[in-house]
Amino acid sequence: MEKEKNQTVGEKPFAFWNRVYFAVVITTIVVISALWAFSRYFS
């Protein structure tokens, strides 16, 4: 049973960092798109 607990605890940080990675990628895409849109608007 302890082995199962360790596996469950070991998987949670990976899930957390996968969500962080996904959020960073999405935020980067949104920021780049916004900068591109502003540059097109003001050019």
Backbone atoms as SQL, in Angstrom:
CREATE TABLE atoms (id INTEGER PRIMARY KEY, chain TEXT, resi INTEGER, resn TEXT, atom TEXT, x REAL, y REAL, z REAL);
INSERT INTO atoms VALUES
  (1, 'A', 1, 'MET', 'N', 0.828, -1.206, 0.000),
  (2, 'A', 1, 'MET', 'CA', 0.000, 0.000, 0.000),
  (3, 'A', 1, 'MET', 'C', 0.864, 1.258, 0.000),
  (4, 'A', 2, 'GLU', 'N', 2.001, 1.208, 0.689),
  (5, 'A', 2, 'GLU', 'CA', 2.839, 2.397, 0.710),
  (6, 'A', 2, 'GLU', 'C', 3.398, 2.705, -0.670),
  (7, 'A', 3, 'LYS', 'N', 3.632, 1.656, -1.438),
  (8, 'A', 3, 'LYS', 'CA', 4.151, 1.870, -2.791),
  (9, 'A', 3, 'LYS', 'C', 3.132, 2.641, -3.631),
  (10, 'A', 4, 'GLU', 'N', 1.842, 2.310, -3.471),
  (11, 'A', 4, 'GLU', 'CA', 0.802, 3.025, -4.211),
  (12, 'A', 4, 'GLU', 'C', 0.741, 4.489, -3.794),
  (13, 'A', 5, 'LYS', 'N', 0.906, 4.759, -2.509),
  (14, 'A', 5, 'LYS', 'CA', 0.902, 6.148, -2.037),
  (15, 'A', 5, 'LYS', 'C', 2.053, 6.926, -2.668),
  (16, 'A', 6, 'ASN', 'N', 3.228, 6.328, -2.693),
  (17, 'A', 6, 'ASN', 'CA', 4.382, 7.011, -3.268),
  (18, 'A', 6, 'ASN', 'C', 4.183, 7.291, -4.752),
  (19, 'A', 7, 'GLN', 'N', 3.580, 6.372, -5.471),
  (20, 'A', 7, 'GLN', 'CA', 3.334, 6.597, -6.890),
  (21, 'A', 7, 'GLN', 'C', 2.335, 7.730, -7.080),
  (22, 'A', 8, 'THR', 'N', 1.295, 7.768, -6.246),
  (23, 'A', 8, 'THR', 'CA', 0.296, 8.832, -6.370),
  (24, 'A', 8, 'THR', 'C', 0.925, 10.187, -6.072),
  (25, 'A', 9, 'VAL', 'N', 1.710, 10.254, -5.006),
  (26, 'A', 9, 'VAL', 'CA', 2.369, 11.512, -4.662),
  (27, 'A', 9, 'VAL', 'C', 3.360, 11.899, -5.748),
  (28, 'A', 10, 'GLY', 'N', 4.047, 10.927, -6.333),
  (29, 'A', 10, 'GLY', 'CA', 5.024, 11.206, -7.371),
  (30, 'A', 10, 'GLY', 'C', 4.392, 11.732, -8.650),
  (31, 'A', 11, 'GLU', 'N', 3.160, 11.368, -8.925),
  (32, 'A', 11, 'GLU', 'CA', 2.512, 11.810, -10.154),
  (33, 'A', 11, 'GLU', 'C', 1.946, 13.223, -10.028),
  (34, 'A', 12, 'LYS', 'N', 1.568, 13.642, -8.832),
  (35, 'A', 12, 'LYS', 'CA', 0.935, 14.956, -8.676),
  (36, 'A', 12, 'LYS', 'C', 1.832, 16.115, -9.100),
  (37, 'A', 13, 'PRO', 'N', 3.108, 16.156, -8.700),
  (38, 'A', 13, 'PRO', 'CA', 3.944, 17.283, -9.150),
  (39, 'A', 13, 'PRO', 'C', 4.061, 17.361, -10.668),
  (40, 'A', 14, 'PHE', 'N', 4.111, 16.198, -11.342),
  (41, 'A', 14, 'PHE', 'CA', 4.186, 16.235, -12.800),
  (42, 'A', 14, 'PHE', 'C', 2.919, 16.838, -13.389),
  (43, 'A', 15, 'ALA', 'N', 1.768, 16.485, -12.843),
  (44, 'A', 15, 'ALA', 'CA', 0.515, 17.057, -13.338),
  (45, 'A', 15, 'ALA', 'C', 0.501, 18.559, -13.106),
  (46, 'A', 16, 'PHE', 'N', 0.989, 18.997, -11.942),
  (47, 'A', 16, 'PHE', 'CA', 1.050, 20.436, -11.643),
  (48, 'A', 16, 'PHE', 'C', 1.948, 21.153, -12.641),
  (49, 'A', 17, 'TRP', 'N', 3.151, 20.614, -12.881),
  (50, 'A', 17, 'TRP', 'CA', 4.075, 21.279, -13.797),
  (51, 'A', 17, 'TRP', 'C', 3.586, 21.211, -15.234),
  (52, 'A', 18, 'ASN', 'N', 2.843, 20.159, -15.599),
  (53, 'A', 18, 'ASN', 'CA', 2.253, 20.124, -16.936),
  (54, 'A', 18, 'ASN', 'C', 1.252, 21.254, -17.106),
  (55, 'A', 19, 'ARG', 'N', 0.459, 21.528, -16.050),
  (56, 'A', 19, 'ARG', 'CA', -0.485, 22.647, -16.124),
  (57, 'A', 19, 'ARG', 'C', 0.246, 23.975, -16.191),
  (58, 'A', 20, 'VAL', 'N', 1.334, 24.115, -15.437),
  (59, 'A', 20, 'VAL', 'CA', 2.123, 25.352, -15.478),
  (60, 'A', 20, 'VAL', 'C', 2.701, 25.548, -16.874),
  (61, 'A', 21, 'TYR', 'N', 3.262, 24.498, -17.448),
  (62, 'A', 21, 'TYR', 'CA', 3.842, 24.566, -18.786),
  (63, 'A', 21, 'TYR', 'C', 2.785, 24.972, -19.814),
  (64, 'A', 22, 'PHE', 'N', 1.603, 24.353, -19.723),
  (65, 'A', 22, 'PHE', 'CA', 0.516, 24.663, -20.644),
  (66, 'A', 22, 'PHE', 'C', 0.096, 26.125, -20.496),
  (67, 'A', 23, 'ALA', 'N', -0.024, 26.617, -19.265),
  (68, 'A', 23, 'ALA', 'CA', -0.415, 28.007, -19.034),
  (69, 'A', 23, 'ALA', 'C', 0.622, 28.970, -19.589),
  (70, 'A', 24, 'VAL', 'N', 1.908, 28.648, -19.436),
  (71, 'A', 24, 'VAL', 'CA', 2.971, 29.519, -19.964),
  (72, 'A', 24, 'VAL', 'C', 2.913, 29.566, -21.484),
  (73, 'A', 25, 'VAL', 'N', 2.697, 28.432, -22.125),
  (74, 'A', 25, 'VAL', 'CA', 2.615, 28.388, -23.588),
  (75, 'A', 25, 'VAL', 'C', 1.433, 29.227, -24.077),
  (76, 'A', 26, 'ILE', 'N', 0.268, 29.052, -23.460),
  (77, 'A', 26, 'ILE', 'CA', -0.919, 29.807, -23.871),
  (78, 'A', 26, 'ILE', 'C', -0.718, 31.301, -23.643),
  (79, 'A', 27, 'THR', 'N', -0.150, 31.674, -22.485),
  (80, 'A', 27, 'THR', 'CA', 0.089, 33.096, -22.205),
  (81, 'A', 27, 'THR', 'C', 1.059, 33.696, -23.207),
  (82, 'A', 28, 'THR', 'N', 2.099, 32.952, -23.562),
  (83, 'A', 28, 'THR', 'CA', 3.067, 33.446, -24.537),
  (84, 'A', 28, 'THR', 'C', 2.403, 33.675, -25.890),
  (85, 'A', 29, 'ILE', 'N', 1.567, 32.749, -26.312),
  (86, 'A', 29, 'ILE', 'CA', 0.870, 32.908, -27.592),
  (87, 'A', 29, 'ILE', 'C', -0.040, 34.130, -27.559),
  (88, 'A', 30, 'VAL', 'N', -0.749, 34.334, -26.451),
  (89, 'A', 30, 'VAL', 'CA', -1.654, 35.486, -26.338),
  (90, 'A', 30, 'VAL', 'C', -0.862, 36.792, -26.368),
  (91, 'A', 31, 'VAL', 'N', 0.253, 36.857, -25.651),
  (92, 'A', 31, 'VAL', 'CA', 1.060, 38.079, -25.621),
  (93, 'A', 31, 'VAL', 'C', 1.641, 38.382, -26.998),
  (94, 'A', 32, 'ILE', 'N', 2.165, 37.378, -27.673),
  (95, 'A', 32, 'ILE', 'CA', 2.726, 37.598, -29.011),
  (96, 'A', 32, 'ILE', 'C', 1.636, 38.048, -29.978),
  (97, 'A', 33, 'SER', 'N', 0.456, 37.442, -29.884),
  (98, 'A', 33, 'SER', 'CA', -0.656, 37.848, -30.754),
  (99, 'A', 33, 'SER', 'C', -1.080, 39.276, -30.473),
  (100, 'A', 34, 'ALA', 'N', -1.121, 39.657, -29.198),
  (101, 'A', 34, 'ALA', 'CA', -1.505, 41.033, -28.844),
  (102, 'A', 34, 'ALA', 'C', -0.475, 42.029, -29.357),
  (103, 'A', 35, 'LEU', 'N', 0.802, 41.718, -29.204),
  (104, 'A', 35, 'LEU', 'CA', 1.840, 42.622, -29.714),
  (105, 'A', 35, 'LEU', 'C', 1.760, 42.743, -31.234),
  (106, 'A', 36, 'TRP', 'N', 1.519, 41.639, -31.914),
  (107, 'A', 36, 'TRP', 'CA', 1.385, 41.675, -33.368),
  (108, 'A', 36, 'TRP', 'C', 0.184, 42.531, -33.767),
  (109, 'A', 37, 'ALA', 'N', -0.936, 42.372, -33.066),
  (110, 'A', 37, 'ALA', 'CA', -2.144, 43.140, -33.387),
  (111, 'A', 37, 'ALA', 'C', -1.923, 44.627, -33.162),
  (112, 'A', 38, 'PHE', 'N', -1.264, 44.981, -32.049),
  (113, 'A', 38, 'PHE', 'CA', -0.990, 46.397, -31.791),
  (114, 'A', 38, 'PHE', 'C', -0.059, 46.969, -32.851),
  (115, 'A', 39, 'SER', 'N', 0.938, 46.204, -33.269),
  (116, 'A', 39, 'SER', 'CA', 1.862, 46.714, -34.280),
  (117, 'A', 39, 'SER', 'C', 1.152, 46.911, -35.615),
  (118, 'A', 40, 'ARG', 'N', 0.219, 46.027, -35.952),
  (119, 'A', 40, 'ARG', 'CA', -0.546, 46.193, -37.191),
  (120, 'A', 40, 'ARG', 'C', -1.476, 47.405, -37.082),
  (121, 'A', 41, 'TYR', 'N', -2.050, 47.623, -35.910),
  (122, 'A', 41, 'TYR', 'CA', -3.002, 48.713, -35.726),
  (123, 'A', 41, 'TYR', 'C', -2.313, 50.073, -35.831),
  (124, 'A', 42, 'PHE', 'N', -1.116, 50.180, -35.267),
  (125, 'A', 42, 'PHE', 'CA', -0.443, 51.470, -35.226),
  (126, 'A', 42, 'PHE', 'C', 0.506, 51.688, -36.400),
  (127, 'A', 43, 'SER', 'N', 0.633, 50.746, -37.306),
  (128, 'A', 43, 'SER', 'CA', 1.544, 50.952, -38.439),
  (129, 'A', 43, 'SER', 'C', 0.833, 51.625, -39.596);
